[in-house]
Amino acid sequence: MSGIAAAGPSGLIVREGDLVVASGPVEAGSRMCAPALDPLLVNTPCRWSIRVPGVEPTPGATVRGRWRPGRLSDIQRMPYSPPSTGRLENPDLPDAPPCPVPAGGWRDGEDWFDEPVRDYVRAHAEQFAEPYATHVGNARILVVEVVSGDVDQARAALRAIYTDNLCVVASPGGHSIAAEDRLQATTGKAVEALMDGTGRSGIYLAGSENGRIRVMMVQLTEPLYDELAAIGLDRLILDPWIRPVGPRSPFHS
């Protein structure tokens, strides 16, 4: 959405009276839903929403308006653009493994029993990133990234315990399993504590992404910003659904 204010994390703070933009489905009662899907709450009113008075129910709407607690005022309808913020995207995994095709080609089949590999990399958590699988045709290939140490030695050790399709590549400086465990035990736990089940913070989802925690919320208020800053902004990606647009209004009531 063009015109969204962005000047570092603090530029995402929304104060009362600010001009903001939001997109999403609108339910009965002119409630616009945040992109926070809950598979356990099918066919029920969305939990995370704001009121957009005057906007009729629709599968998708984009609006600009002045932020008021829990609602917008001075609403202007815009051409619909699906929300690209405030939601967790699917991991951007490569379509093909980052390894050359072996001499005999990749063997067809879904080889799901890769526990020996996962046990091995877990036992050497500083050396490896979390394995993932990709496909070439009907062939499933397990990809293991070596973030530190000798990649040839690691490949030999893994091939000795796993005879199915395997791609072992060097990824120096990558995010190791051990680093992810530390991130979850510190930053992850601190963010989880803000998601106390009351909805007070407005945070509805958080997930790991490239060595940081992406925090998805309805909107970034000043008190929430201060709480997240205390955790450490260098370890967070702040991703609010409602975002300020252009210069701030001088009238904050």
mmCIF file of C-alpha atoms in Angstrom, residues 77-244:
data_model
loop_
_atom_site.group_PDB
_atom_site.id
_atom_site.type_symbol
_atom_site.label_atom_id
_atom_site.label_comp_id
_atom_site.label_asym_id
_atom_site.label_seq_id
_atom_site.Cartn_x
_atom_site.Cartn_y
_atom_site.Cartn_z
ATOM 1 C CA ARG A 77 -12.809 3.585 0.870
ATOM 2 C CA MET A 78 -9.797 2.716 -1.289
ATOM 3 C CA PRO A 79 -9.299 0.189 -4.103
ATOM 4 C CA TYR A 80 -9.061 -3.158 -2.369
ATOM 5 C CA SER A 81 -5.576 -4.502 -1.743
ATOM 6 C CA PRO A 82 -5.214 -7.696 0.339
ATOM 7 C CA PRO A 83 -3.242 -7.151 3.561
ATOM 8 C CA SER A 84 0.467 -7.796 3.133
ATOM 9 C CA THR A 85 1.304 -6.969 6.742
ATOM 10 C CA GLY A 86 0.407 -8.498 10.076
ATOM 11 C CA ARG A 87 0.435 -12.083 8.877
ATOM 12 C CA LEU A 88 2.927 -14.922 8.792
ATOM 13 C CA GLU A 89 3.980 -15.845 5.276
ATOM 14 C CA ASN A 90 4.875 -19.353 4.185
ATOM 15 C CA PRO A 91 8.613 -20.042 4.376
ATOM 16 C CA ASP A 92 10.355 -19.043 1.159
ATOM 17 C CA LEU A 93 11.918 -22.421 0.419
ATOM 18 C CA PRO A 94 13.635 -23.043 -2.904
ATOM 19 C CA ASP A 95 11.715 -24.955 -5.544
ATOM 20 C CA ALA A 96 14.713 -27.227 -6.129
ATOM 21 C CA PRO A 97 17.499 -28.379 -3.798
ATOM 22 C CA PRO A 98 20.682 -26.265 -3.811
ATOM 23 C CA CYS A 99 22.724 -29.271 -4.940
ATOM 24 C CA PRO A 100 23.613 -30.630 -8.383
ATOM 25 C CA VAL A 101 21.580 -33.594 -9.565
ATOM 26 C CA PRO A 102 23.450 -36.805 -8.640
ATOM 27 C CA ALA A 103 24.801 -38.997 -11.438
ATOM 28 C CA GLY A 104 21.883 -41.397 -11.231
ATOM 29 C CA GLY A 105 19.304 -38.634 -10.699
ATOM 30 C CA TRP A 106 17.112 -38.145 -7.662
ATOM 31 C CA ARG A 107 15.288 -41.306 -6.667
ATOM 32 C CA ASP A 108 11.500 -40.993 -6.897
ATOM 33 C CA GLY A 109 9.545 -41.340 -3.712
ATOM 34 C CA GLU A 110 8.442 -39.640 -0.502
ATOM 35 C CA ASP A 111 11.056 -40.800 2.001
ATOM 36 C CA TRP A 112 9.669 -39.460 5.258
ATOM 37 C CA PHE A 113 11.791 -41.394 7.737
ATOM 38 C CA ASP A 114 14.596 -38.899 8.241
ATOM 39 C CA GLU A 115 14.832 -39.134 12.030
ATOM 40 C CA PRO A 116 18.460 -40.364 11.935
ATOM 41 C CA VAL A 117 19.479 -37.142 10.186
ATOM 42 C CA ARG A 118 17.425 -34.950 12.510
ATOM 43 C CA ASP A 119 18.839 -36.715 15.574
ATOM 44 C CA TYR A 120 22.389 -36.231 14.267
ATOM 45 C CA VAL A 121 22.041 -32.520 13.507
ATOM 46 C CA ARG A 122 20.347 -31.955 16.857
ATOM 47 C CA ALA A 123 23.324 -33.579 18.540
ATOM 48 C CA HIS A 124 25.555 -31.081 16.670
ATOM 49 C CA ALA A 125 23.207 -28.117 16.968
ATOM 50 C CA GLU A 126 25.882 -25.416 16.627
ATOM 51 C CA GLN A 127 27.004 -26.839 13.285
ATOM 52 C CA PHE A 128 23.695 -27.222 11.422
ATOM 53 C CA ALA A 129 20.560 -25.300 10.530
ATOM 54 C CA GLU A 130 17.184 -27.012 10.845
ATOM 55 C CA PRO A 131 16.793 -29.448 7.879
ATOM 56 C CA TYR A 132 13.988 -28.946 5.391
ATOM 57 C CA ALA A 133 12.620 -30.926 2.452
ATOM 58 C CA THR A 134 12.040 -29.881 -1.129
ATOM 59 C CA HIS A 135 10.953 -31.732 -4.259
ATOM 60 C CA VAL A 136 11.976 -32.427 -7.822
ATOM 61 C CA GLY A 137 9.073 -34.123 -9.550
ATOM 62 C CA ASN A 138 8.060 -37.035 -7.327
ATOM 63 C CA ALA A 139 11.365 -37.064 -5.475
ATOM 64 C CA ARG A 140 11.575 -35.681 -1.935
ATOM 65 C CA ILE A 141 15.053 -34.356 -1.079
ATOM 66 C CA LEU A 142 16.160 -33.590 2.460
ATOM 67 C CA VAL A 143 18.336 -30.458 2.586
ATOM 68 C CA VAL A 144 20.847 -29.923 5.382
ATOM 69 C CA GLU A 145 22.768 -26.642 5.688
ATOM 70 C CA VAL A 146 26.148 -26.682 7.435
ATOM 71 C CA VAL A 147 26.592 -23.279 9.093
ATOM 72 C CA SER A 148 30.009 -24.003 10.603
ATOM 73 C CA GLY A 149 32.711 -26.651 10.284
ATOM 74 C CA ASP A 150 33.781 -28.905 7.424
ATOM 75 C CA VAL A 151 30.934 -29.498 4.959
ATOM 76 C CA ASP A 152 32.606 -32.556 3.358
ATOM 77 C CA GLN A 153 33.020 -34.207 6.729
ATOM 78 C CA ALA A 154 29.432 -33.441 7.635
ATOM 79 C CA ARG A 155 28.183 -34.802 4.307
ATOM 80 C CA ALA A 156 30.104 -38.055 4.781
ATOM 81 C CA ALA A 157 28.745 -38.501 8.307
ATOM 82 C CA LEU A 158 25.154 -37.928 7.172
ATOM 83 C CA ARG A 159 25.390 -40.178 4.125
ATOM 84 C CA ALA A 160 26.599 -42.963 6.390
ATOM 85 C CA ILE A 161 23.277 -42.899 8.282
ATOM 86 C CA TYR A 162 20.843 -41.823 5.525
ATOM 87 C CA THR A 163 20.687 -43.436 2.085
ATOM 88 C CA ASP A 164 17.682 -41.576 0.658
ATOM 89 C CA ASN A 165 17.813 -38.293 -1.294
ATOM 90 C CA LEU A 166 20.117 -35.941 0.608
ATOM 91 C CA CYS A 167 21.539 -32.513 -0.193
ATOM 92 C CA VAL A 168 24.218 -31.194 2.176
ATOM 93 C CA VAL A 169 25.474 -27.657 1.491
ATOM 94 C CA ALA A 170 27.674 -25.093 3.188
ATOM 95 C CA SER A 171 25.858 -22.055 4.613
ATOM 96 C CA PRO A 172 28.559 -20.223 6.592
ATOM 97 C CA GLY A 173 27.188 -17.812 9.148
ATOM 98 C CA GLY A 174 23.669 -19.212 8.846
ATOM 99 C CA HIS A 175 21.187 -19.505 11.684
ATOM 100 C CA SER A 176 22.032 -22.695 13.556
ATOM 101 C CA ILE A 177 19.652 -24.939 15.471
ATOM 102 C CA ALA A 178 21.402 -23.910 18.680
ATOM 103 C CA ALA A 179 20.976 -20.219 17.851
ATOM 104 C CA GLU A 180 17.266 -20.818 17.193
ATOM 105 C CA ASP A 181 16.901 -22.601 20.536
ATOM 106 C CA ARG A 182 18.527 -19.643 22.292
ATOM 107 C CA LEU A 183 16.298 -17.182 20.415
ATOM 108 C CA GLN A 184 13.145 -19.044 21.450
ATOM 109 C CA ALA A 185 14.294 -19.434 25.066
ATOM 110 C CA THR A 186 14.955 -15.694 25.422
ATOM 111 C CA THR A 187 13.228 -13.412 22.914
ATOM 112 C CA GLY A 188 10.523 -15.925 22.072
ATOM 113 C CA LYS A 189 9.589 -16.414 25.719
ATOM 114 C CA ALA A 190 9.555 -12.659 26.340
ATOM 115 C CA VAL A 191 7.186 -12.066 23.426
ATOM 116 C CA GLU A 192 5.033 -15.002 24.525
ATOM 117 C CA ALA A 193 4.665 -13.365 27.940
ATOM 118 C CA LEU A 194 3.070 -10.348 26.244
ATOM 119 C CA MET A 195 0.562 -12.699 24.586
ATOM 120 C CA ASP A 196 -1.089 -13.416 27.916
ATOM 121 C CA GLY A 197 -4.406 -14.593 26.515
ATOM 122 C CA THR A 198 -6.278 -11.427 27.472
ATOM 123 C CA GLY A 199 -5.685 -9.685 24.143
ATOM 124 C CA ARG A 200 -4.356 -6.655 26.039
ATOM 125 C CA SER A 201 -1.252 -6.282 23.889
ATOM 126 C CA GLY A 202 -2.983 -6.833 20.550
ATOM 127 C CA ILE A 203 -0.299 -9.355 19.573
ATOM 128 C CA TYR A 204 -1.979 -12.327 17.919
ATOM 129 C CA LEU A 205 0.928 -14.271 16.407
ATOM 130 C CA ALA A 206 4.714 -14.500 16.566
ATOM 131 C CA GLY A 207 7.157 -16.661 14.667
ATOM 132 C CA SER A 208 10.847 -17.087 13.961
ATOM 133 C CA GLU A 209 12.256 -15.597 10.761
ATOM 134 C CA ASN A 210 15.939 -15.416 9.801
ATOM 135 C CA GLY A 211 17.217 -15.268 13.346
ATOM 136 C CA ARG A 212 14.611 -12.823 14.665
ATOM 137 C CA ILE A 213 11.047 -13.053 15.970
ATOM 138 C CA ARG A 214 8.362 -11.538 13.759
ATOM 139 C CA VAL A 215 5.658 -10.072 16.012
ATOM 140 C CA MET A 216 2.238 -9.639 14.420
ATOM 141 C CA MET A 217 -0.224 -7.320 16.138
ATOM 142 C CA VAL A 218 -3.352 -5.284 15.490
ATOM 143 C CA GLN A 219 -1.511 -1.986 15.877
ATOM 144 C CA LEU A 220 1.698 -0.747 17.494
ATOM 145 C CA THR A 221 0.891 1.540 20.407
ATOM 146 C CA GLU A 222 3.482 3.514 22.334
ATOM 147 C CA PRO A 223 3.173 1.322 25.473
ATOM 148 C CA LEU A 224 3.569 -1.838 23.379
ATOM 149 C CA TYR A 225 6.546 -0.320 21.556
ATOM 150 C CA ASP A 226 8.210 0.369 24.909
ATOM 151 C CA GLU A 227 7.624 -3.231 26.036
ATOM 152 C CA LEU A 228 9.057 -4.619 22.811
ATOM 153 C CA ALA A 229 12.011 -2.220 22.939
ATOM 154 C CA ALA A 230 12.813 -3.584 26.395
ATOM 155 C CA ILE A 231 13.029 -7.072 24.858
ATOM 156 C CA GLY A 232 15.389 -5.838 22.141
ATOM 157 C CA LEU A 233 14.336 -4.409 18.783
ATOM 158 C CA ASP A 234 17.414 -5.889 17.109
ATOM 159 C CA ARG A 235 15.908 -9.337 17.708
ATOM 160 C CA LEU A 236 12.399 -8.461 16.555
ATOM 161 C CA ILE A 237 10.512 -7.686 13.355
ATOM 162 C CA LEU A 238 7.535 -5.509 14.264
ATOM 163 C CA ASP A 239 4.664 -6.253 11.893
ATOM 164 C CA PRO A 240 1.424 -4.427 12.764
ATOM 165 C CA TRP A 241 -1.708 -4.828 10.668
ATOM 166 C CA ILE A 242 -2.836 -1.194 11.023
ATOM 167 C CA ARG A 243 -0.180 1.281 9.912
ATOM 168 C CA PRO A 244 0.109 5.066 9.859
#
